[in-house]
mmCIF file of C-alpha atoms in Angstrom:
data_model
loop_
_atom_site.group_PDB
_atom_site.id
_atom_site.type_symbol
_atom_site.label_atom_id
_atom_site.label_comp_id
_atom_site.label_asym_id
_atom_site.label_seq_id
_atom_site.Cartn_x
_atom_site.Cartn_y
_atom_site.Cartn_z
ATOM 1 C CA MET P 1 -13.022 -15.953 -2.625
ATOM 2 C CA ARG P 2 -12.029 -12.863 -2.138
ATOM 3 C CA ALA P 3 -13.031 -9.584 -4.504
ATOM 4 C CA LEU P 4 -10.566 -8.038 -7.229
ATOM 5 C CA ASP P 5 -10.599 -5.413 -9.500
ATOM 6 C CA VAL P 6 -9.023 -5.228 -13.627
ATOM 7 C CA VAL P 7 -6.124 -2.973 -13.108
ATOM 8 C CA GLY P 8 -5.806 -2.982 -16.737
ATOM 9 C CA VAL P 9 -3.663 -4.793 -19.193
ATOM 10 C CA ARG P 10 -0.345 -3.878 -21.237
ATOM 11 C CA VAL P 11 2.732 -4.870 -22.761
ATOM 12 C CA GLU P 12 5.597 -6.702 -20.195
ATOM 13 C CA MET P 13 9.150 -5.908 -20.907
ATOM 14 C CA PRO P 14 11.085 -7.101 -22.925
ATOM 15 C CA SER P 15 9.123 -10.826 -22.974
ATOM 16 C CA ASN P 16 6.218 -8.583 -25.429
ATOM 17 C CA ASN P 17 3.617 -9.876 -24.123
ATOM 18 C CA PRO P 18 0.487 -8.693 -22.786
ATOM 19 C CA ILE P 19 -0.409 -8.887 -19.436
ATOM 20 C CA VAL P 20 -3.674 -8.433 -16.915
ATOM 21 C CA LEU P 21 -3.526 -7.337 -13.155
ATOM 22 C CA LEU P 22 -5.837 -7.540 -11.067
ATOM 23 C CA ARG P 23 -5.367 -5.956 -7.688
ATOM 24 C CA GLU P 24 -6.857 -7.782 -4.571
ATOM 25 C CA ARG P 25 -10.188 -5.619 -3.444
ATOM 26 C CA ASP P 26 -9.150 -5.079 -0.023
ATOM 27 C CA GLY P 27 -5.817 -5.643 0.410
ATOM 28 C CA ASP P 28 -2.489 -4.970 -1.089
ATOM 29 C CA ARG P 29 -1.746 -8.454 -3.145
ATOM 30 C CA TYR P 30 -1.608 -7.935 -7.302
ATOM 31 C CA LEU P 31 -2.503 -11.016 -9.248
ATOM 32 C CA PRO P 32 -0.878 -10.764 -12.505
ATOM 33 C CA ILE P 33 -2.131 -13.007 -15.848
ATOM 34 C CA TRP P 34 -0.294 -13.274 -18.767
ATOM 35 C CA ILE P 35 -2.281 -13.083 -21.969
ATOM 36 C CA GLY P 36 -3.180 -13.127 -25.589
ATOM 37 C CA ALA P 37 -2.823 -10.574 -27.268
ATOM 38 C CA PRO P 38 -6.032 -11.167 -28.938
ATOM 39 C CA GLU P 39 -7.779 -11.151 -25.403
ATOM 40 C CA ALA P 40 -6.366 -8.133 -23.982
ATOM 41 C CA SER P 41 -7.050 -6.032 -27.073
ATOM 42 C CA ALA P 42 -10.553 -7.398 -25.070
ATOM 43 C CA ILE P 43 -10.325 -6.276 -22.517
ATOM 44 C CA ALA P 44 -9.378 -3.588 -22.957
ATOM 45 C CA PHE P 45 -11.895 -2.649 -25.492
ATOM 46 C CA ALA P 46 -14.544 -2.727 -22.444
ATOM 47 C CA GLN P 47 -12.204 -1.251 -20.256
ATOM 48 C CA GLN P 48 -12.730 1.810 -22.933
ATOM 49 C CA GLY P 49 -16.047 1.618 -23.777
ATOM 50 C CA VAL P 50 -15.162 0.660 -27.613
ATOM 51 C CA VAL P 51 -18.274 -0.885 -28.668
ATOM 52 C CA PRO P 52 -17.277 -2.300 -32.148
ATOM 53 C CA PRO P 53 -19.405 -2.191 -35.388
ATOM 54 C CA ARG P 54 -20.309 -5.014 -34.962
ATOM 55 C CA PRO P 55 -19.621 -7.866 -31.932
ATOM 56 C CA LEU P 56 -16.327 -9.444 -30.921
ATOM 57 C CA THR P 57 -16.820 -12.393 -29.353
ATOM 58 C CA HIS P 58 -16.750 -11.934 -26.592
ATOM 59 C CA ASP P 59 -19.715 -9.204 -27.182
ATOM 60 C CA LEU P 60 -21.854 -12.367 -28.478
ATOM 61 C CA LEU P 61 -21.899 -14.056 -25.726
ATOM 62 C CA LYS P 62 -22.937 -12.280 -23.542
ATOM 63 C CA ASP P 63 -26.027 -11.414 -26.301
ATOM 64 C CA VAL P 64 -25.860 -15.144 -26.434
ATOM 65 C CA ILE P 65 -26.232 -15.455 -22.424
ATOM 66 C CA GLU P 66 -29.219 -12.435 -22.107
ATOM 67 C CA ALA P 67 -30.975 -13.789 -24.627
ATOM 68 C CA VAL P 68 -31.405 -18.184 -23.627
ATOM 69 C CA GLY P 69 -32.417 -15.616 -20.562
ATOM 70 C CA ARG P 70 -29.580 -16.799 -17.894
ATOM 71 C CA ARG P 71 -26.787 -14.454 -16.185
ATOM 72 C CA VAL P 72 -23.887 -14.420 -15.020
ATOM 73 C CA GLU P 73 -23.097 -14.168 -11.299
ATOM 74 C CA GLU P 74 -19.773 -13.846 -11.079
ATOM 75 C CA VAL P 75 -16.527 -15.105 -12.370
ATOM 76 C CA ARG P 76 -14.359 -17.412 -9.540
ATOM 77 C CA ILE P 77 -10.141 -17.627 -10.122
ATOM 78 C CA VAL P 78 -10.846 -20.760 -8.382
ATOM 79 C CA ALA P 79 -6.911 -22.728 -9.364
ATOM 80 C CA VAL P 80 -4.234 -22.324 -10.562
ATOM 81 C CA LYS P 81 -1.499 -24.895 -11.620
ATOM 82 C CA ASP P 82 2.073 -24.947 -12.760
ATOM 83 C CA ASN P 83 1.465 -21.092 -13.381
ATOM 84 C CA VAL P 84 -2.261 -21.259 -15.655
ATOM 85 C CA TYR P 85 -4.984 -19.981 -14.150
ATOM 86 C CA TYR P 86 -8.209 -22.450 -14.396
ATOM 87 C CA ALA P 87 -11.172 -19.989 -13.927
ATOM 88 C CA GLU P 88 -15.215 -20.464 -14.018
ATOM 89 C CA LEU P 89 -18.537 -18.241 -14.649
ATOM 90 C CA ALA P 90 -20.557 -18.499 -12.366
ATOM 91 C CA PHE P 91 -24.141 -18.060 -13.794
ATOM 92 C CA ASP P 92 -27.893 -17.830 -11.459
ATOM 93 C CA GLY P 93 -28.686 -20.251 -10.892
ATOM 94 C CA GLY P 94 -25.883 -22.190 -10.154
ATOM 95 C CA LEU P 95 -24.776 -23.379 -12.852
ATOM 96 C CA THR P 96 -21.088 -22.740 -13.136
ATOM 97 C CA VAL P 97 -18.508 -23.694 -16.803
ATOM 98 C CA SER P 98 -15.371 -23.359 -17.209
ATOM 99 C CA SER P 99 -13.003 -21.186 -18.877
ATOM 100 C CA ARG P 100 -10.245 -19.388 -19.871
ATOM 101 C CA THR P 101 -8.760 -16.770 -17.394
ATOM 102 C CA SER P 102 -8.904 -13.901 -19.923
ATOM 103 C CA ASP P 103 -12.004 -15.009 -21.138
ATOM 104 C CA ALA P 104 -14.192 -14.436 -17.850
ATOM 105 C CA ILE P 105 -12.424 -11.287 -17.586
ATOM 106 C CA ALA P 106 -13.175 -10.386 -20.283
ATOM 107 C CA LEU P 107 -17.477 -11.413 -20.339
ATOM 108 C CA ALA P 108 -17.650 -10.192 -16.862
ATOM 109 C CA LEU P 109 -16.318 -6.609 -17.757
ATOM 110 C CA ARG P 110 -19.092 -6.235 -20.385
ATOM 111 C CA VAL P 111 -22.340 -8.590 -18.805
ATOM 112 C CA GLY P 112 -20.399 -5.744 -14.946
ATOM 113 C CA CYS P 113 -20.360 -8.838 -13.025
ATOM 114 C CA PRO P 114 -17.800 -9.679 -9.819
ATOM 115 C CA ILE P 115 -14.758 -10.396 -10.531
ATOM 116 C CA VAL P 116 -13.390 -13.174 -7.345
ATOM 117 C CA GLY P 117 -10.011 -15.083 -6.548
ATOM 118 C CA ALA P 118 -9.367 -17.857 -4.720
ATOM 119 C CA GLU P 119 -7.496 -17.011 -1.666
ATOM 120 C CA GLY P 120 -5.389 -19.625 -2.364
ATOM 121 C CA VAL P 121 -4.744 -18.145 -6.030
ATOM 122 C CA LEU P 122 -3.886 -15.152 -3.488
ATOM 123 C CA ASP P 123 -1.789 -16.847 -1.773
ATOM 124 C CA SER P 124 0.634 -18.257 -3.807
ATOM 125 C CA SER P 125 0.560 -15.608 -6.929
ATOM 126 C CA GLY P 126 -0.710 -12.388 -5.436
ATOM 127 C CA VAL P 127 1.778 -9.957 -5.559
ATOM 128 C CA PRO P 128 1.742 -7.856 -1.828
ATOM 129 C CA VAL P 129 2.562 -4.109 -2.816
ATOM 130 C CA PRO P 130 2.642 -2.489 0.806
ATOM 131 C CA ASP P 131 0.999 1.876 -0.175
ATOM 132 C CA GLU P 132 4.386 2.429 -0.161
ATOM 133 C CA ASP P 133 4.424 0.675 -3.237
ATOM 134 C CA GLU P 134 1.914 2.737 -4.573
ATOM 135 C CA ASP P 135 4.031 5.176 -6.397
ATOM 136 C CA GLU P 136 5.134 2.532 -8.626
ATOM 137 C CA VAL P 137 0.643 0.875 -9.869
ATOM 138 C CA GLU P 138 -0.022 5.028 -9.849
ATOM 139 C CA LYS P 139 3.139 4.839 -13.029
ATOM 140 C CA PHE P 140 1.222 2.332 -14.339
ATOM 141 C CA ARG P 141 -2.449 2.974 -14.084
ATOM 142 C CA GLU P 142 -1.104 6.442 -16.200
ATOM 143 C CA PHE P 143 0.274 3.894 -19.247
ATOM 144 C CA LEU P 144 -2.666 2.413 -18.905
ATOM 145 C CA ASP P 145 -4.107 5.676 -18.706
ATOM 146 C CA GLN P 146 -2.165 6.184 -23.133
ATOM 147 C CA ILE P 147 -2.293 2.573 -24.384
ATOM 148 C CA THR P 148 -4.673 2.298 -26.982
ATOM 149 C CA PRO P 149 -5.953 -1.453 -27.123
ATOM 150 C CA GLU P 150 -4.340 -1.972 -30.513
ATOM 151 C CA ASP P 151 -0.941 -2.045 -29.028
ATOM 152 C CA PHE P 152 -1.820 -5.702 -27.930
ATOM 153 C CA GLU P 153 -2.243 -6.164 -32.123
ATOM 154 C CA SER P 154 0.722 -6.864 -32.366
ATOM 155 C CA GLY P 155 1.771 -9.053 -29.568
ATOM 156 C CA SER P 156 2.482 -12.967 -30.025
ATOM 157 C CA GLY P 157 -0.358 -14.285 -29.459
ATOM 158 C CA SER P 158 1.059 -16.665 -25.716
ATOM 159 C CA GLU P 159 -1.643 -18.317 -23.852
ATOM 160 C CA GLU P 160 -2.050 -17.941 -20.887
ATOM 161 C CA ARG P 161 0.509 -19.079 -18.420
#
């Protein structure tokens, strides 16, 4: 398993589909995952520290996990099959629960746990970005600084691919 950081979310053009971009912490690979608009909003809210007046689904899940005395130790992106990513939540005590990758990422950002990806997932779906291409990544980060969760509300609502 390799440690991953969430770079952010954006809308890919021309398809107008939201994407979450993860970066290998100690490497040069990026992992782009197409997600639905609600999940993109949930991830963007968490990254920006937005606290809604009432808990959204991922906030509720975090509160329930805490209320039953459990802890999410890490989120694992374990497989990709037919362009669908598979993840699991790894709890204290060794319990694992299958999850959609976008939901797992949104929860990880809320509970502050690490996100890791299987080497096979990064080998098959990771996109190497050499240091000389960092300018493009910096442009993407600047874009992320200016986008808001509301920008995803008119998306297509497609499932992860």
